[in-house]
Each structure stands twice: as structure tokens, then as C-alpha cells.
Short mmCIF file of C-alpha atoms in Angstrom, two decimals:
data_model
loop_
_atom_site.label_atom_id
_atom_site.label_comp_id
_atom_site.label_asym_id
_atom_site.label_seq_id
_atom_site.Cartn_x
_atom_site.Cartn_y
_atom_site.Cartn_z
CA MET A 1 58.99 121.98 152.49
CA ASP A 2 61.31 124.90 151.48
CA GLU A 3 63.92 123.72 154.16
CA THR A 4 65.17 120.33 155.02
CA LEU A 5 63.88 119.38 158.41
CA LEU A 6 66.89 118.31 160.10
CA MET A 7 66.36 115.85 163.19
CA ILE A 8 70.21 114.69 163.39
CA PRO A 9 72.80 114.86 166.16
CA GLY A 10 74.08 118.29 164.53
CA PRO A 11 74.43 120.15 162.92
CA THR A 12 70.68 121.23 164.12
CA ASN A 13 68.26 123.94 162.59
CA VAL A 14 69.38 127.34 163.70
CA PRO A 15 67.96 129.61 164.87
CA ARG A 16 66.78 132.87 162.57
CA ARG A 17 67.88 135.52 165.27
CA VAL A 18 71.33 133.01 165.32
CA LEU A 19 71.56 134.14 161.39
CA GLU A 20 70.64 137.30 161.39
CA ALA A 21 73.64 137.94 163.47
CA MET A 22 75.46 136.94 161.19
CA SER A 23 75.06 139.28 158.81
CA ALA A 24 76.56 141.66 160.67
CA PRO A 25 79.60 144.04 159.45
CA ILE A 26 82.89 142.57 160.20
CA LEU A 27 84.65 143.73 162.66
CA ASN A 28 88.81 144.12 163.38
CA HIS A 29 89.37 141.32 165.27
CA ARG A 30 91.77 142.83 167.10
CA GLY A 31 89.74 145.85 168.09
CA VAL A 32 87.61 147.21 171.22
CA GLU A 33 83.94 146.64 169.93
CA PHE A 34 84.96 142.96 168.68
CA GLY A 35 87.06 141.98 171.96
CA GLU A 36 83.79 143.13 174.13
CA ILE A 37 82.24 140.47 172.05
CA LEU A 38 84.56 138.21 172.60
CA GLU A 39 84.39 138.76 176.50
CA ASP A 40 80.71 138.35 176.95
CA THR A 41 80.74 135.23 174.54
CA ASN A 42 83.01 133.99 177.04
CA ALA A 43 81.82 134.86 180.02
CA MET A 44 78.54 133.46 178.81
CA MET A 45 80.02 130.19 177.81
CA SER A 46 81.45 129.47 181.29
CA GLU A 47 78.20 130.11 182.69
CA VAL A 48 76.34 127.37 180.46
CA PHE A 49 79.90 125.16 181.45
CA GLN A 50 78.55 125.79 184.96
CA THR A 51 82.32 127.19 185.85
CA ASN A 52 84.00 129.70 187.73
CA ASN A 53 87.19 129.15 184.63
CA GLU A 54 87.26 131.05 182.31
CA SER A 55 86.35 129.51 178.76
CA TYR A 56 87.90 129.89 175.46
CA LEU A 57 86.74 129.76 171.96
CA LEU A 58 88.36 127.78 169.65
CA THR A 59 87.67 128.43 165.15
CA GLY A 60 87.01 124.99 164.54
CA SER A 61 84.89 121.85 164.63
CA GLY A 62 84.09 120.14 168.00
CA THR A 63 86.85 117.68 167.42
CA SER A 64 89.38 120.85 167.23
CA GLY A 65 88.30 120.65 170.92
CA MET A 66 89.15 117.41 171.61
CA GLU A 67 92.89 117.90 169.79
CA ALA A 68 93.51 120.79 172.40
CA LEU A 69 91.90 118.70 175.45
CA LEU A 70 94.82 116.08 174.72
CA ALA A 71 98.19 118.18 172.74
CA ASN A 72 98.10 120.32 176.01
CA VAL A 73 98.66 118.33 178.18
CA LEU A 74 100.30 114.94 177.45
CA GLU A 75 104.13 114.47 176.97
CA LYS A 76 105.16 111.07 175.21
CA ASP A 77 104.81 108.11 177.41
CA ASP A 78 102.27 109.78 179.57
CA LYS A 79 99.45 107.28 180.64
CA VAL A 80 95.52 108.29 179.49
CA LEU A 81 93.00 106.26 180.59
CA ASN A 82 90.44 105.93 177.61
CA ILE A 83 86.96 105.24 177.52
CA VAL A 84 85.86 103.89 174.70
CA GLY A 85 81.99 103.24 174.06
CA GLY A 86 81.63 104.54 170.52
CA LYS A 87 83.03 106.62 167.72
CA PHE A 88 84.27 109.85 169.84
CA GLY A 89 85.60 107.59 172.58
CA GLU A 90 87.57 106.04 169.94
CA ARG A 91 88.58 109.61 168.46
CA LEU A 92 89.54 110.69 172.33
CA MET A 93 91.77 107.40 172.30
CA GLN A 94 93.39 108.33 168.73
CA LEU A 95 94.30 111.80 169.55
CA THR A 96 95.69 109.88 172.82
CA GLU A 97 97.81 108.12 170.21
CA THR A 98 99.12 111.08 168.08
CA PHE A 99 100.58 112.75 170.63
CA ASN A 100 102.34 110.07 171.97
CA GLY A 101 100.72 109.31 174.93
CA GLN A 102 100.02 105.76 176.13
CA SER A 103 96.42 104.55 175.87
CA ILE A 104 94.41 102.55 178.61
CA GLU A 105 91.82 101.98 177.06
CA LEU A 106 88.38 101.07 179.47
CA THR A 107 86.48 99.30 176.52
CA VAL A 108 82.54 99.54 176.98
CA PRO A 109 80.11 97.60 175.19
CA TRP A 110 78.38 100.29 172.11
CA GLY A 111 74.76 101.08 173.93
CA HIS A 112 75.94 100.50 177.13
CA ALA A 113 77.27 103.37 179.32
CA VAL A 114 80.76 103.07 181.66
CA ASN A 115 80.84 101.72 185.43
CA PRO A 116 82.34 104.12 187.40
CA ASP A 117 83.65 101.52 189.47
CA ASP A 118 85.38 100.41 186.57
CA VAL A 119 87.44 103.68 185.85
CA LYS A 120 88.20 103.23 190.19
CA LYS A 121 89.31 99.70 189.70
CA ILE A 122 91.68 100.43 186.88
CA LEU A 123 93.16 104.54 188.87
CA GLU A 124 93.20 101.74 191.79
CA GLU A 125 95.63 99.04 189.07
CA ASN A 126 97.94 102.61 187.36
CA ASP A 127 98.80 105.36 190.17
CA ASP A 128 100.77 106.83 187.33
CA ILE A 129 97.41 107.74 184.37
CA LYS A 130 98.10 111.38 183.72
CA ALA A 131 94.67 111.93 182.72
CA VAL A 132 90.87 110.48 182.22
CA THR A 133 88.66 111.23 178.93
CA MET A 134 85.30 110.65 178.13
CA VAL A 135 82.86 111.48 175.87
CA HIS A 136 79.47 112.45 178.12
CA ASN A 137 77.06 111.40 175.43
CA GLU A 138 78.25 109.34 173.08
CA SER A 139 76.17 110.67 169.86
CA SER A 140 77.17 107.18 168.07
CA THR A 141 75.01 105.29 170.00
CA ALA A 142 72.92 107.76 172.03
CA VAL A 143 74.63 106.47 175.11
CA VAL A 144 75.42 109.17 177.97
CA ASN A 145 77.73 108.28 180.27
CA PRO A 146 77.51 109.03 183.81
CA LEU A 147 79.10 111.88 184.18
CA LYS A 148 79.19 112.90 188.14
CA GLU A 149 79.61 109.43 188.90
CA VAL A 150 82.60 109.47 187.08
CA GLY A 151 84.02 112.90 188.85
CA ASN A 152 83.04 111.82 192.51
CA VAL A 153 85.46 108.85 191.42
CA LEU A 154 88.46 111.07 189.77
CA LYS A 155 88.23 113.22 193.34
CA ASP A 156 90.64 110.90 195.06
CA TYR A 157 92.80 110.40 192.37
CA ASP A 158 95.27 112.79 190.54
CA ALA A 159 94.47 112.23 187.25
CA LEU A 160 92.79 114.78 185.25
CA PHE A 161 89.45 114.22 184.08
CA LEU A 162 89.00 115.75 180.29
CA VAL A 163 85.69 115.34 179.35
CA ASP A 164 83.72 115.92 175.67
CA THR A 165 80.36 117.74 176.14
CA VAL A 166 79.51 118.51 171.98
CA SER A 167 76.76 116.85 172.12
CA SER A 168 75.40 116.87 175.82
CA LEU A 169 76.00 121.18 176.64
CA ALA A 170 73.20 122.65 177.29
CA GLY A 171 70.63 119.80 176.88
CA ASP A 172 72.05 117.66 179.52
CA ASP A 173 72.98 118.75 182.86
CA VAL A 174 77.15 119.74 183.24
CA LYS A 175 78.20 121.13 186.20
CA VAL A 176 81.97 121.39 185.62
CA ASP A 177 82.97 122.29 189.03
CA GLU A 178 80.55 120.13 190.60
CA TYR A 179 81.90 117.23 188.93
CA ASN A 180 85.58 117.84 189.76
CA VAL A 181 85.92 118.22 185.17
CA ASP A 182 89.50 119.83 184.71
CA ALA A 183 88.87 120.51 181.25
CA CYS A 184 85.86 120.10 179.33
CA ILE A 185 85.08 121.02 175.21
CA THR A 186 81.49 121.67 173.73
CA GLY A 187 80.87 122.42 170.15
CA SER A 188 78.25 125.19 168.52
CA GLN A 189 76.31 123.04 166.13
CA LYS A 190 74.59 120.68 168.38
CA CYS A 191 72.09 121.51 171.70
CA LEU A 192 73.47 125.47 171.33
CA ALA A 193 72.14 125.69 167.88
CA ALA A 194 74.43 127.59 166.03
CA PRO A 195 76.32 126.77 162.98
CA PRO A 196 79.03 124.07 162.83
CA GLY A 197 82.52 125.32 162.81
CA MET A 198 83.10 126.56 166.29
CA ALA A 199 84.08 124.83 169.33
CA ALA A 200 84.57 125.33 173.04
CA ILE A 201 86.92 124.73 175.86
CA THR A 202 86.94 125.29 179.56
CA ILE A 203 89.68 124.55 181.83
CA ASN A 204 90.51 124.86 185.37
CA ASP A 205 93.23 125.34 187.63
CA GLU A 206 94.47 121.96 187.92
CA ALA A 207 94.26 121.39 184.45
CA TRP A 208 96.76 124.56 183.73
CA SER A 209 99.14 123.68 186.17
CA VAL A 210 99.98 120.58 184.29
CA ILE A 211 100.09 122.63 181.07
CA ASP A 212 102.14 125.36 182.41
CA LYS A 213 104.72 122.38 182.22
CA VAL A 214 104.24 120.96 179.05
CA ASP A 215 106.12 121.45 175.83
CA SER A 216 102.29 121.35 173.93
CA GLN A 217 103.21 119.50 170.69
CA THR A 218 99.59 121.66 169.01
CA TYR A 219 100.68 125.50 167.34
CA TYR A 220 96.92 126.48 166.10
CA LEU A 221 94.97 124.73 169.52
CA ASN A 222 98.31 125.50 172.63
CA MET A 223 96.03 126.80 175.16
CA LYS A 224 99.05 128.73 176.45
CA LYS A 225 98.60 130.85 173.25
CA TYR A 226 94.99 131.49 174.10
CA ARG A 227 95.30 132.42 177.68
CA LYS A 228 97.76 135.18 176.84
CA SER A 229 95.46 136.54 174.08
CA GLY A 230 92.79 136.55 176.12
CA ASP A 231 94.26 138.26 178.98
CA LYS A 232 94.63 141.24 176.42
CA LYS A 233 92.39 143.83 176.57
CA PRO A 234 90.89 144.52 174.17
CA SER A 235 90.53 140.44 174.50
CA GLN A 236 92.05 138.87 171.65
CA THR A 237 91.95 135.36 170.03
CA PRO A 238 96.17 134.51 169.45
CA PHE A 239 94.85 133.76 165.38
CA THR A 240 92.66 135.13 163.44
CA PRO A 241 88.49 133.80 164.84
CA SER A 242 85.48 133.26 162.74
CA VAL A 243 84.16 136.91 163.64
CA SER A 244 80.38 135.84 162.25
CA LEU A 245 80.76 132.33 163.56
CA VAL A 246 81.55 134.41 167.53
CA TYR A 247 78.48 136.54 166.41
CA ALA A 248 76.67 133.71 165.93
CA MET A 249 77.51 132.15 169.04
CA GLN A 250 77.24 135.13 170.87
CA GLU A 251 73.83 135.14 169.70
CA ALA A 252 72.46 131.53 170.67
CA LEU A 253 74.37 131.30 173.75
CA SER A 254 71.99 134.67 174.43
CA ILE A 255 69.14 132.59 173.27
CA VAL A 256 70.17 129.84 175.66
CA LEU A 257 70.42 131.56 179.06
CA GLU A 258 67.03 133.44 177.49
CA GLU A 259 65.47 130.51 178.27
CA GLY A 260 67.19 130.09 181.62
CA LEU A 261 69.71 126.69 181.33
CA ASP A 262 67.65 124.71 183.79
CA GLU A 263 64.51 124.88 181.06
CA ARG A 264 66.33 124.08 178.20
CA ILE A 265 67.85 120.87 179.90
CA LYS A 266 64.04 119.74 180.92
CA ARG A 267 62.76 120.74 177.73
CA HIS A 268 65.51 118.33 176.22
CA ALA A 269 64.46 115.91 178.47
CA LEU A 270 60.93 115.93 177.95
CA GLY A 271 61.55 115.81 174.03
CA ALA A 272 63.86 112.60 174.46
CA LYS A 273 61.12 110.96 176.75
CA ALA A 274 58.37 111.95 173.94
CA THR A 275 60.72 110.47 171.26
CA ARG A 276 61.24 107.28 173.21
CA SER A 277 57.32 106.48 174.14
CA ALA A 278 57.00 107.06 170.19
CA VAL A 279 59.37 104.85 169.15
CA LYS A 280 57.92 102.42 171.27
CA GLY A 281 54.50 103.45 169.68
CA LEU A 282 55.76 102.10 166.54
CA GLY A 283 56.68 98.58 168.10
CA LEU A 284 60.17 99.32 167.42
CA GLU A 285 63.02 98.62 169.46
CA LEU A 286 65.97 101.31 171.31
CA PHE A 287 68.90 100.98 170.65
CA ALA A 288 70.55 102.09 174.13
CA GLU A 289 69.99 100.34 177.48
CA GLU A 290 67.33 101.69 179.61
CA ASN A 291 69.40 103.28 181.75
CA ALA A 292 72.01 105.00 179.73
CA TYR A 293 68.96 106.93 177.48
CA SER A 294 70.81 110.50 175.82
CA ASN A 295 68.62 113.58 175.95
CA THR A 296 69.67 114.90 172.86
CA LEU A 297 69.19 112.09 170.55
CA THR A 298 67.95 108.58 170.55
CA ALA A 299 69.32 105.42 168.41
CA ILE A 300 66.73 102.83 167.22
CA LYS A 301 67.25 99.41 165.78
CA MET A 302 66.22 99.47 162.25
CA PRO A 303 63.31 97.33 161.91
CA GLU A 304 63.83 93.83 160.00
CA GLY A 305 63.29 93.94 156.36
CA VAL A 306 63.99 97.70 155.76
CA THR A 307 67.12 99.00 154.40
CA ASP A 308 68.83 102.22 155.60
CA SER A 309 68.77 103.73 152.27
CA ASP A 310 65.06 102.91 151.82
CA LEU A 311 63.99 104.25 155.46
CA ARG A 312 66.23 107.64 155.32
CA GLY A 313 66.19 108.30 151.84
CA THR A 314 62.41 108.42 151.86
CA MET A 315 61.90 110.27 154.43
CA ARG A 316 64.81 112.61 153.13
CA ASN A 317 63.55 113.10 149.44
CA LYS A 318 60.10 112.91 149.94
CA TYR A 319 59.25 114.18 153.02
CA GLY A 320 62.37 116.85 153.45
CA ILE A 321 63.08 115.03 157.00
CA GLU A 322 67.11 113.98 157.52
CA LEU A 323 67.83 111.83 159.82
CA ALA A 324 71.18 110.24 160.80
CA GLY A 325 72.17 106.29 160.10
CA GLY A 326 74.48 104.19 162.66
CA GLN A 327 78.17 104.56 162.18
CA ASP A 328 80.75 101.88 162.10
CA HIS A 329 79.81 98.34 163.08
CA LEU A 330 75.59 99.83 163.52
CA LYS A 331 75.64 101.50 159.87
CA GLY A 332 72.77 99.86 158.28
CA ASN A 333 71.32 98.22 161.44
CA VAL A 334 70.09 101.70 163.23
CA PHE A 335 68.71 105.25 162.68
CA ARG A 336 69.17 108.05 164.76
CA ILE A 337 66.89 111.18 165.95
CA GLY A 338 68.23 113.93 167.13
CA HIS A 339 66.71 116.32 169.59
CA MET A 340 68.49 118.89 170.15
CA GLY A 341 68.76 122.61 170.28
CA MET A 342 65.79 124.15 169.12
CA THR A 343 63.88 121.04 168.85
CA GLY A 344 59.91 120.55 170.20
CA LEU A 345 56.57 119.10 169.67
CA ASN A 346 56.19 120.50 166.61
CA GLU A 347 59.08 119.44 164.65
CA LEU A 348 58.63 115.97 166.26
CA SER A 349 55.18 115.36 165.74
CA MET A 350 56.44 115.96 161.88
CA THR A 351 59.38 113.71 161.94
CA PHE A 352 57.08 111.11 163.22
CA ALA A 353 54.33 111.20 160.82
CA ALA A 354 56.59 111.16 158.26
CA LEU A 355 58.27 108.41 160.08
CA GLU A 356 54.77 106.10 160.13
CA MET A 357 53.86 106.73 156.77
CA THR A 358 57.88 105.59 155.65
CA LEU A 359 57.61 102.55 157.61
CA LYS A 360 54.20 101.50 155.67
CA GLU A 361 54.70 102.57 152.33
CA LEU A 362 58.06 99.75 153.34
CA GLY A 363 55.43 97.07 154.05
CA GLN A 364 55.87 97.19 158.52
CA ASP A 365 52.17 96.25 159.77
CA ILE A 366 52.43 99.79 161.98
CA GLU A 367 49.33 101.61 162.94
CA LEU A 368 49.16 104.90 161.53
CA GLY A 369 48.77 107.75 164.61
CA SER A 370 50.85 105.70 166.96
CA GLY A 371 53.88 107.00 166.93
CA VAL A 372 52.32 110.75 167.32
CA VAL A 373 49.57 109.79 169.70
CA ALA A 374 52.25 108.28 171.75
CA LEU A 375 54.56 111.31 171.88
CA GLU A 376 51.48 113.73 172.28
CA LYS A 377 50.62 112.00 175.30
CA ALA A 378 54.08 112.43 176.93
CA TYR A 379 53.81 116.33 176.74
CA LEU A 380 50.39 116.46 178.02
#
């Protein structure tokens, strides 16, 4: 295999159309032509977020979007309810503390989804909570949190609902307006299947009313500056953007909408179902609880007697397929398969054929073909 097949929770393999778009000549980022590209890309971004709000591209990874969520709404000692059930929920809590907020942590066991009733209970006990943060799809655990249900809880409270959809947007249902999300972010390199290095954020009127009253603690990610520059004709960004990555995002979003957002989400759901079927066909154990399975990646418990370096090393070095390991205390205990972006039956078939051979070589008692057959049956 000439290129490594990326079966990880981002970055994902990028379509040739998107790569070719990046080779277009660099334009003046303050000029009319680039402004039209930026406006078109931001409009498609809002369509994928399923919102009437304006959206803004940020030159930075998904973490830049996470920082923008909090740095623009927090003042010293503001209370934030941080839902923490994995590494990225932890990151939002750490950012809360970085920007001098007072974190109230709702701890969720890794592998489990948050219970909306627990969110409601804390809000009832703390009527001065300014915001609630949640990672929709926690890629460190392959768990999806109940976005719609938590959003329904927030309808009855003044707290802003700040949501990370970095690893779920365009791969699972994210309806920003319908689900009462006040500010939402995503990243380029996951389900959108664009190269790493861009984030996007959308903000509703309720969140803007808070942002407008806050003396933002960030310079580069100051969203008032993004709104002011975005309102110009031609539309601009406040600072020099990655022009080539904007081209890539425009093309990637075009591909999403050509496929159809609903169809793309269905495709991700089918890939997730097939992956879980293949895992069970091999006699392996899923990490996440049953009612919290992610649409975009799957975490699998490491078989007894197999090391992470042997399993993922063989997959990478012998078969040219990259899987992800566990994070934090899950390191060495789970491995993760990403099935997001343009991933489908072909890529999953290659992955499970190689995984079967890898496990057999490592002394596991499995029947060759059992995982691939289960995978194929799910697609029939």
C-alpha cells in the first residue's frame, strides 16, 4: 500500500477533490474574490450546523474553537457546569479554569453518556451558572452524549449551552437551532474530511448578548472581531487566514452537501453498526455502554495477552493501516477505529481483514473471516 489508510478519529483520509482545491493560486485575503469564497464557505458551514446563525472559520485546530467558546463568554469567577466524561470534556473544564471561570464538574464514568437529569439537578442547585459545556461525541471513549435531551433541559434555564461537535458534525445529528445550542464548534479533519488546521464556530443571539458585555480575554480568537470583519464587504477575517485551507473547507463542505447531510449521517450510522458487528464477530468487547455508541468511531477493549504496540504496530507496519490507541488511563487498554469522513465498506473491509490476520499472528483464537463476514452482513 503506497499510503497509510487512516482509520483513526481524525485526521481522516482527504478526498482528491479537496486536495486539488488546495493547489489553487493564493488570493489576496482582503480581496473580493476571496471574500466571496469565505462567504460561501461560511454559509455552507451554517447549513451543516443546521442553523440560521452566522458561522465563522478559525485558522486553528478544534482546540482553538474550544477556546473561543469559553474565552468570549467568561469573566472572573463565572460559574460553568462542565460535563466531563473523557479527555475533551476535561479540556473544556481546563479552559474554563484558564479563563478564570469557576468550574462545577459533572463527572461521568468513561464509557458512559451523561444523564440529562443530572444536568438538571445541578442547574436547580446553582441558579447562577452562566454556561454548560458538553462534548457531543467524546472521541477518547467513543461515546455520544444526548445532545437533544440536554438541550431540552437547558431551555428552562438562563445558562448558555456551549457544545463541541468536533468529531460528530456531518456524522451524527447536530441541529444547532432545534437542540437549543447557543454556541457550537467543529473541526475540519473529522467527519468533514478536510485537512487538519481549521475550526468553525456558530453563535446565536443569546450568546452574542453575553459576548457583547464581556471584555474578552483572548485577542486572536475574539469573536467580536470576527463578526466585525465578517460583516465587511467583501467578507474578511480579522487576521490572515490559511487561504488554502479555506479552499479545502469550501470543497469539503460542497461534497457533504452534494451527498446530502441526512444521507451522510445515515452512512456514518451504518458504518458504525457494521464496525460493532465485526468487533462482536471477532469475539472482542466494546468499551462504550450500549446506549451511548458513537456514530463516528468505535473503542474496543484490548484482547487479553495482546499489547497495544504489537496490535497497532503490526496493523501499521505490516498492513499500512493506522488505528488509534487509548488515552489517559485507557492507554494500552483499548484501541479505537475511526469510521468517519469518506470511510465506507471498502476501508472497513480492509481494516478488519488486516485486524483478523494481526490477531491470529499474535496468538488469538479467532476464526479468519468472522469479522469481515459480520461486517458485510450489516451492509446487506
